[in-house]
Amino acid sequence: ILQSPPGRMAAAMDLNAIYAALQGTLSQNQQERQAAEAALKSLEGTPGYISALFRILNSKEASLEVRQAGIIYFKNLVLKNWERETPQQDEGHNWVIAEDDRAFIRQNMLEALVSSHPLCRPQVAESLKKIASIDFPAKLPGFLEQVAARLDPSVPPDEIHGALIALRVLTKNYEYKSSEKRKAINDILAVTFPRLVPLMEATLAAPLGDEKAAEMQKVMIKSLWSAVHQSIPLYLQDPAIFMQWMGLLYRVIEAPVPEAAQGVGQSADERKELGNLVFWKCKRWAAHILHRLFQKYGNPKLSEKQLGEERQGEVAISRAFHDQLANQFLQMFMSLLATISNGGFIPERLVVEASNYIMIAVTLAITWTQLKPNAGVLITQVLFPMLCFDAADQELWNDDPQEFVRKSNDIMEDFASQRVAASNLIIDLCKKRTASTLLPTLEFCVAHLKAYNAGSGEARLADGALLCIGSLSSSLQEKKMAAQYEAQVTWLLKELVAPLIKAPLGHLRSRAAWILAQFVKTVLKDQPFFQACTREIMTLLRDADLPVRFQAAVALRGLIYDPERSTARPHIEPIIGPVFPELLEVLFNLIDEIGSDELIATLEVLIECFADKMAPYAQALCERLSQHFLRLAAQDNGEGDEEASFAACQCCRAITTLLESIKKTPQLYLQLEPSLVPLIQTVLSPDPAGDYPYMEYMEDCLEILTYLTYYAPTITDGVWSLYNPLCQSFFDWAFDYLSNINLPLDNYISRCNERFLSDGENVQTIYKILRTVLETDEQSSERDCVEAAKLAESLILNCMGKIDAVIPPILALVVQRFRNNAPQKEFCRSELLKLVSNCLYYNPTGTLMALEQQGATNDVFKVWLESLQARDQTTEGEGLPPKTHFKGQHDKKVCILGLSSILRVPVAQLPPAVQAGLPFILAALVELLQDMENDRKKADEEEDDDDDDDEDGEENAVLDVNDDEDEDHVEEQDMDDVLYKLSQLRDGDGTWDDLFGDEEDDDEYSSPIDDIDELIFFVENFTLLQTNFPAETQQVRGSLPAEREQLLQAIINSAPQRAADNAAKKEAEKAAG
């Protein structure tokens, strides 16, 4: 099958030995298996080895088991090593795949995929995906043409299928690429897609139930999905070609399925499995594409606005889809959903896609015109039954209540839930086409609730009515709607909903608790009713049914906490206060029964809203939360238990909320440490194999440690014991968490300074962190450099006069960074220059000497002074453009202290470049001091003007679009722009600051220099210079422009009054306590 590799490679490898080793990996004997694995491991990096593996896994003479073992080894080698073209000794990769091996594999990869066994083919495809992502098209010449040649009905089906998978791999590699990097997709489509049309026709004409034909059809449709997911390539912008493919998708969805896939006479569980049949998957993927196209191109006005002149081809497609296709597909999806109301079967995922399409149709006049006459039937006969509590729900409620709770509250389940899709569609219909749908829908639901309360209705229908009304709660409580319907809604809640809290069926009790929490804004307006509802829901915390207890706890959170004011709701304290300890205990028992992040969120709300009551329970609460975290984290144990992982994270959040609530009683932190130190130690420690199993909790863990190191009266031995594991975690794996690690490290340095300095190794460890970041050009971003500079600032300013030995090495790191990898971003350049300034403040003579020894004095001061003057020329507006560096008050202050410290050095000892630059340094200092004063005045003015009315529209406001109008106020952000920026991050061409800005907010930053008045510090140092070196000082002043000289004198004259004002302020603060 495969062309032979070069003779040198073939001779170097003993295929029989490798085959035997692969066989050995399948042995039941552990020693034999380990010996075989070691033998294969020892061959890695040997030229010819990976090619030999490749030959064996594609050999018809090899057993299937050995081929399967071989493809696993081959795939792992490709995934880990194909991209690396040079050895990386520091990461343990001291070899690369030989170019002869690469060429051999590239040459034979398609043949291997086409001829591979079905059990091996997915692994071969994954290997091709990695290779193609790096080598296509440049290093795979002719590959695309080889794929296209096999896309012919005359080729054997298995070979066609393999070629289709290769095409799918190529298209998928471009699915999320930015527009600039997706140009190759057009070439792929132009060569292959003309050949797909007859293949699609063949699969549509295949006998009903032909699974091989359906599998090929599915791969073709998925290739189309990858091609159009982000934007429509130029090839498909040809109107005839686009319409041809839309027609094919229509026929795929309309095509009948085999009787065995229709679910006739099958149970709910059996029908659920039918959705995995390939016939239904083809329809789902086709519907997925139509939904995506309708979402992106359904509104021509928005498309023209978003896409602009450069993408007129896509705008034309948008108009064609809107004018010619939107209603055809709407009618098709409406007919599809009608199948359900007639007792037929449609898989849930396909129902979701159909509902999503119709949801967009609601917003457009052209489709709403067709949808409007059928909207009532759609809601009552198709969507409403999906909302109702059904037999499958009842079975799960009875047999596995924990799973019922998990499934009902899993956001990932929601994406594939027809109940959620139906609910969302009803919400959109009532919100955007209110006049036609809202009142009839409410009347329909109220009729079911009345019937149930009267004893003539069904519980499942009443449950559906509650879910439907509750889903509309945001719209019904919006200002405009509340004014119109509030009285009717209040009556509904009092007369039809509240009594169901005591319903005989648990699912109705649960649903009643949920809907009352949804309508909390309305309920609050009647205080007696609010208090009664809250007390009734609290009784449900002891209900016999677990799902009811769970929902009561979640509902209670909504009744207690006001998210708009971030505090407890009025009048809740008299209800909760008397039973607070019992409520905590009930919640913990429930958490023991089912660990859920929703329950811990309720606990977190209790802690936040009743912080003044927490002191007596803080220690026990913290201990329980820590135990829960360790249990849940161990339960996750790397096996992807997302529920346990979310709950464990929520435990950490609850702990941080608890720590926040006791800030006014810092002694309590010491009582909590015995519970929290082991938790943090667990996260920071490797397991026996050297792996860190709890890495995902690092950020939460560091937040807890920050509280313990900052707010506790002292840093105890237990908390100090975490210093070394914290630093070791950084070196081992937590490089990307430096911004989080900095916070506790700063606290260790500043609040435990004597102990920190008692062991020189502690200072060296901090220096090693700085060196790791500033020396590692490839791994560290400019944001990482900023974090390193902040850590260095903490070290220098908190250890004044005690770390002389590390100042020159730190300066060397800065100089090296400027020389080898000069920062491109202003914020990074500012931080590195501030680090130089901090060194000058620490020891100006030693710093200048170190810079001279490195031959960097002139370069550093040149960049510094230029940065101080740099302005953003792209900014429009009156006056001077804003400065680009040292934007914050703290930034300017650091510069002033550093540059002013130079004035303490005898002029004769200054390096020549600094002596010559003294006039520029003095001018920069005067301007910095003036800028700081202007910033203070501006901040005071902005604070006075900070009472703007918040007149933003409510997110859930009812739109009630006219029947002949499109909803066009909501604009989806163009995916191209987002993906382009994200691709820059991935490819190393940008930073997060390109997306989110780069300004540093130092308003809350605390530093050892906070109490130093920069103006007085400058004047003292300038006066010293003037006293000791009057002639030189006069010469420097004489070189200043007249305006700067006047400003300098004004600054000097203001110093006595400034000192007096500071003294008076301190006295006032002292008197105030």
PDB file of N, CA and C in Angstrom, residues 341-388:
ATOM      1  N   SER A 341     -46.439  17.185  17.295  1.00  0.00           N
ATOM      2  CA  SER A 341     -47.801  17.352  17.804  1.00  0.00           C
ATOM      3  C   SER A 341     -48.735  16.275  17.270  1.00  0.00           C
ATOM      4  N   ASN A 342     -48.347  15.650  16.159  1.00  0.00           N
ATOM      5  CA  ASN A 342     -49.150  14.560  15.595  1.00  0.00           C
ATOM      6  C   ASN A 342     -48.715  13.191  16.091  1.00  0.00           C
ATOM      7  N   GLY A 343     -47.847  13.201  17.106  1.00  0.00           N
ATOM      8  CA  GLY A 343     -47.423  11.935  17.697  1.00  0.00           C
ATOM      9  C   GLY A 343     -46.187  11.329  17.077  1.00  0.00           C
ATOM     10  N   GLY A 344     -45.580  11.997  16.113  1.00  0.00           N
ATOM     11  CA  GLY A 344     -44.381  11.481  15.467  1.00  0.00           C
ATOM     12  C   GLY A 344     -43.141  11.747  16.296  1.00  0.00           C
ATOM     13  N   PHE A 345     -42.016  11.235  15.806  1.00  0.00           N
ATOM     14  CA  PHE A 345     -40.757  11.370  16.530  1.00  0.00           C
ATOM     15  C   PHE A 345     -39.784  12.256  15.767  1.00  0.00           C
ATOM     16  N   ILE A 346     -39.202  13.215  16.496  1.00  0.00           N
ATOM     17  CA  ILE A 346     -38.105  14.037  15.995  1.00  0.00           C
ATOM     18  C   ILE A 346     -37.065  14.086  17.124  1.00  0.00           C
ATOM     19  N   PRO A 347     -35.798  13.778  16.846  1.00  0.00           N
ATOM     20  CA  PRO A 347     -34.783  13.824  17.909  1.00  0.00           C
ATOM     21  C   PRO A 347     -34.688  15.200  18.544  1.00  0.00           C
ATOM     22  N   GLU A 348     -34.351  15.220  19.801  1.00  0.00           N
ATOM     23  CA  GLU A 348     -34.341  16.460  20.569  1.00  0.00           C
ATOM     24  C   GLU A 348     -33.388  17.499  19.978  1.00  0.00           C
ATOM     25  N   ARG A 349     -32.210  17.069  19.550  1.00  0.00           N
ATOM     26  CA  ARG A 349     -31.246  18.029  19.019  1.00  0.00           C
ATOM     27  C   ARG A 349     -31.760  18.680  17.733  1.00  0.00           C
ATOM     28  N   LEU A 350     -32.509  17.942  16.924  1.00  0.00           N
ATOM     29  CA  LEU A 350     -33.083  18.512  15.712  1.00  0.00           C
ATOM     30  C   LEU A 350     -34.213  19.481  16.059  1.00  0.00           C
ATOM     31  N   VAL A 351     -34.976  19.160  17.086  1.00  0.00           N
ATOM     32  CA  VAL A 351     -36.017  20.084  17.560  1.00  0.00           C
ATOM     33  C   VAL A 351     -35.387  21.407  17.984  1.00  0.00           C
ATOM     34  N   VAL A 352     -34.246  21.321  18.684  1.00  0.00           N
ATOM     35  CA  VAL A 352     -33.554  22.531  19.137  1.00  0.00           C
ATOM     36  C   VAL A 352     -33.138  23.386  17.937  1.00  0.00           C
ATOM     37  N   GLU A 353     -32.569  22.752  16.913  1.00  0.00           N
ATOM     38  CA  GLU A 353     -32.133  23.519  15.740  1.00  0.00           C
ATOM     39  C   GLU A 353     -33.324  24.162  15.027  1.00  0.00           C
ATOM     40  N   ALA A 354     -34.412  23.419  14.906  1.00  0.00           N
ATOM     41  CA  ALA A 354     -35.610  23.971  14.266  1.00  0.00           C
ATOM     42  C   ALA A 354     -36.150  25.155  15.058  1.00  0.00           C
ATOM     43  N   SER A 355     -36.181  25.017  16.385  1.00  0.00           N
ATOM     44  CA  SER A 355     -36.668  26.103  17.245  1.00  0.00           C
ATOM     45  C   SER A 355     -35.773  27.327  17.136  1.00  0.00           C
ATOM     46  N   ASN A 356     -34.482  27.094  17.062  1.00  0.00           N
ATOM     47  CA  ASN A 356     -33.542  28.213  16.938  1.00  0.00           C
ATOM     48  C   ASN A 356     -33.762  28.973  15.628  1.00  0.00           C
ATOM     49  N   TYR A 357     -34.041  28.244  14.574  1.00  0.00           N
ATOM     50  CA  TYR A 357     -34.310  28.894  13.288  1.00  0.00           C
ATOM     51  C   TYR A 357     -35.578  29.750  13.385  1.00  0.00           C
ATOM     52  N   ILE A 358     -36.620  29.172  13.964  1.00  0.00           N
ATOM     53  CA  ILE A 358     -37.885  29.898  14.077  1.00  0.00           C
ATOM     54  C   ILE A 358     -37.725  31.125  14.976  1.00  0.00           C
ATOM     55  N   MET A 359     -36.843  31.031  15.977  1.00  0.00           N
ATOM     56  CA  MET A 359     -36.614  32.163  16.866  1.00  0.00           C
ATOM     57  C   MET A 359     -36.102  33.379  16.088  1.00  0.00           C
ATOM     58  N   ILE A 360     -35.248  33.132  15.099  1.00  0.00           N
ATOM     59  CA  ILE A 360     -34.769  34.233  14.262  1.00  0.00           C
ATOM     60  C   ILE A 360     -35.889  34.718  13.346  1.00  0.00           C
ATOM     61  N   ALA A 361     -36.709  33.787  12.880  1.00  0.00           N
ATOM     62  CA  ALA A 361     -37.824  34.153  11.998  1.00  0.00           C
ATOM     63  C   ALA A 361     -38.795  35.114  12.686  1.00  0.00           C
ATOM     64  N   VAL A 362     -38.892  35.028  14.007  1.00  0.00           N
ATOM     65  CA  VAL A 362     -39.778  35.915  14.767  1.00  0.00           C
ATOM     66  C   VAL A 362     -39.355  37.366  14.582  1.00  0.00           C
ATOM     67  N   THR A 363     -38.065  37.611  14.388  1.00  0.00           N
ATOM     68  CA  THR A 363     -37.551  38.982  14.380  1.00  0.00           C
ATOM     69  C   THR A 363     -37.681  39.674  13.040  1.00  0.00           C
ATOM     70  N   LEU A 364     -37.973  38.939  11.968  1.00  0.00           N
ATOM     71  CA  LEU A 364     -37.987  39.515  10.622  1.00  0.00           C
ATOM     72  C   LEU A 364     -39.412  39.617  10.084  1.00  0.00           C
ATOM     73  N   ALA A 365     -39.721  40.717   9.475  1.00  0.00           N
ATOM     74  CA  ALA A 365     -41.082  40.946   8.980  1.00  0.00           C
ATOM     75  C   ALA A 365     -41.476  39.928   7.923  1.00  0.00           C
ATOM     76  N   ILE A 366     -40.542  39.588   7.036  1.00  0.00           N
ATOM     77  CA  ILE A 366     -40.876  38.701   5.922  1.00  0.00           C
ATOM     78  C   ILE A 366     -41.263  37.306   6.410  1.00  0.00           C
ATOM     79  N   THR A 367     -40.610  36.837   7.452  1.00  0.00           N
ATOM     80  CA  THR A 367     -40.936  35.514   7.990  1.00  0.00           C
ATOM     81  C   THR A 367     -42.055  35.592   9.027  1.00  0.00           C
ATOM     82  N   TRP A 368     -42.139  36.702   9.753  1.00  0.00           N
ATOM     83  CA  TRP A 368     -43.214  36.831  10.744  1.00  0.00           C
ATOM     84  C   TRP A 368     -44.578  36.850  10.051  1.00  0.00           C
ATOM     85  N   THR A 369     -44.643  37.428   8.876  1.00  0.00           N
ATOM     86  CA  THR A 369     -45.905  37.462   8.130  1.00  0.00           C
ATOM     87  C   THR A 369     -46.432  36.044   7.901  1.00  0.00           C
ATOM     88  N   GLN A 370     -45.527  35.132   7.606  1.00  0.00           N
ATOM     89  CA  GLN A 370     -45.939  33.743   7.395  1.00  0.00           C
ATOM     90  C   GLN A 370     -46.155  33.012   8.713  1.00  0.00           C
ATOM     91  N   LEU A 371     -45.390  33.385   9.722  1.00  0.00           N
ATOM     92  CA  LEU A 371     -45.453  32.691  11.010  1.00  0.00           C
ATOM     93  C   LEU A 371     -46.653  33.127  11.847  1.00  0.00           C
ATOM     94  N   LYS A 372     -47.045  34.387  11.720  1.00  0.00           N
ATOM     95  CA  LYS A 372     -48.070  34.959  12.591  1.00  0.00           C
ATOM     96  C   LYS A 372     -49.383  34.165  12.635  1.00  0.00           C
ATOM     97  N   PRO A 373     -49.952  33.755  11.508  1.00  0.00           N
ATOM     98  CA  PRO A 373     -51.218  33.015  11.587  1.00  0.00           C
ATOM     99  C   PRO A 373     -51.100  31.685  12.331  1.00  0.00           C
ATOM    100  N   ASN A 374     -49.893  31.160  12.407  1.00  0.00           N
ATOM    101  CA  ASN A 374     -49.697  29.855  13.037  1.00  0.00           C
ATOM    102  C   ASN A 374     -49.060  29.961  14.420  1.00  0.00           C
ATOM    103  N   ALA A 375     -48.846  31.203  14.908  1.00  0.00           N
ATOM    104  CA  ALA A 375     -48.118  31.381  16.163  1.00  0.00           C
ATOM    105  C   ALA A 375     -48.867  30.753  17.333  1.00  0.00           C
ATOM    106  N   GLY A 376     -50.189  30.954  17.379  1.00  0.00           N
ATOM    107  CA  GLY A 376     -50.968  30.393  18.490  1.00  0.00           C
ATOM    108  C   GLY A 376     -50.892  28.882  18.531  1.00  0.00           C
ATOM    109  N   VAL A 377     -51.070  28.250  17.381  1.00  0.00           N
ATOM    110  CA  VAL A 377     -50.986  26.789  17.311  1.00  0.00           C
ATOM    111  C   VAL A 377     -49.564  26.321  17.645  1.00  0.00           C
ATOM    112  N   LEU A 378     -48.583  27.056  17.164  1.00  0.00           N
ATOM    113  CA  LEU A 378     -47.189  26.694  17.471  1.00  0.00           C
ATOM    114  C   LEU A 378     -46.960  26.677  18.974  1.00  0.00           C
ATOM    115  N   ILE A 379     -47.446  27.700  19.670  1.00  0.00           N
ATOM    116  CA  ILE A 379     -47.224  27.784  21.115  1.00  0.00           C
ATOM    117  C   ILE A 379     -48.016  26.708  21.856  1.00  0.00           C
ATOM    118  N   THR A 380     -49.281  26.589  21.557  1.00  0.00           N
ATOM    119  CA  THR A 380     -50.144  25.719  22.375  1.00  0.00           C
ATOM    120  C   THR A 380     -50.051  24.247  22.014  1.00  0.00           C
ATOM    121  N   GLN A 381     -49.839  23.947  20.737  1.00  0.00           N
ATOM    122  CA  GLN A 381     -49.874  22.548  20.316  1.00  0.00           C
ATOM    123  C   GLN A 381     -48.479  21.918  20.145  1.00  0.00           C
ATOM    124  N   VAL A 382     -47.470  22.746  19.893  1.00  0.00           N
ATOM    125  CA  VAL A 382     -46.126  22.203  19.628  1.00  0.00           C
ATOM    126  C   VAL A 382     -45.168  22.504  20.779  1.00  0.00           C
ATOM    127  N   LEU A 383     -45.064  23.765  21.157  1.00  0.00           N
ATOM    128  CA  LEU A 383     -44.067  24.154  22.154  1.00  0.00           C
ATOM    129  C   LEU A 383     -44.518  23.844  23.583  1.00  0.00           C
ATOM    130  N   PHE A 384     -45.745  24.152  23.911  1.00  0.00           N
ATOM    131  CA  PHE A 384     -46.212  23.959  25.283  1.00  0.00           C
ATOM    132  C   PHE A 384     -46.073  22.510  25.755  1.00  0.00           C
ATOM    133  N   PRO A 385     -46.432  21.512  24.951  1.00  0.00           N
ATOM    134  CA  PRO A 385     -46.257  20.135  25.425  1.00  0.00           C
ATOM    135  C   PRO A 385     -44.807  19.793  25.787  1.00  0.00           C
ATOM    136  N   MET A 386     -43.843  20.461  25.146  1.00  0.00           N
ATOM    137  CA  MET A 386     -42.439  20.212  25.491  1.00  0.00           C
ATOM    138  C   MET A 386     -42.101  20.740  26.888  1.00  0.00           C
ATOM    139  N   LEU A 387     -42.869  21.720  27.361  1.00  0.00           N
ATOM    140  CA  LEU A 387     -42.604  22.293  28.674  1.00  0.00           C
ATOM    141  C   LEU A 387     -43.136  21.415  29.803  1.00  0.00           C
ATOM    142  N   CYS A 388     -44.069  20.554  29.489  1.00  0.00           N
ATOM    143  CA  CYS A 388     -44.797  19.837  30.541  1.00  0.00           C
ATOM    144  C   CYS A 388     -43.975  18.704  31.151  1.00  0.00           C
TER     145      CYS A 388
END
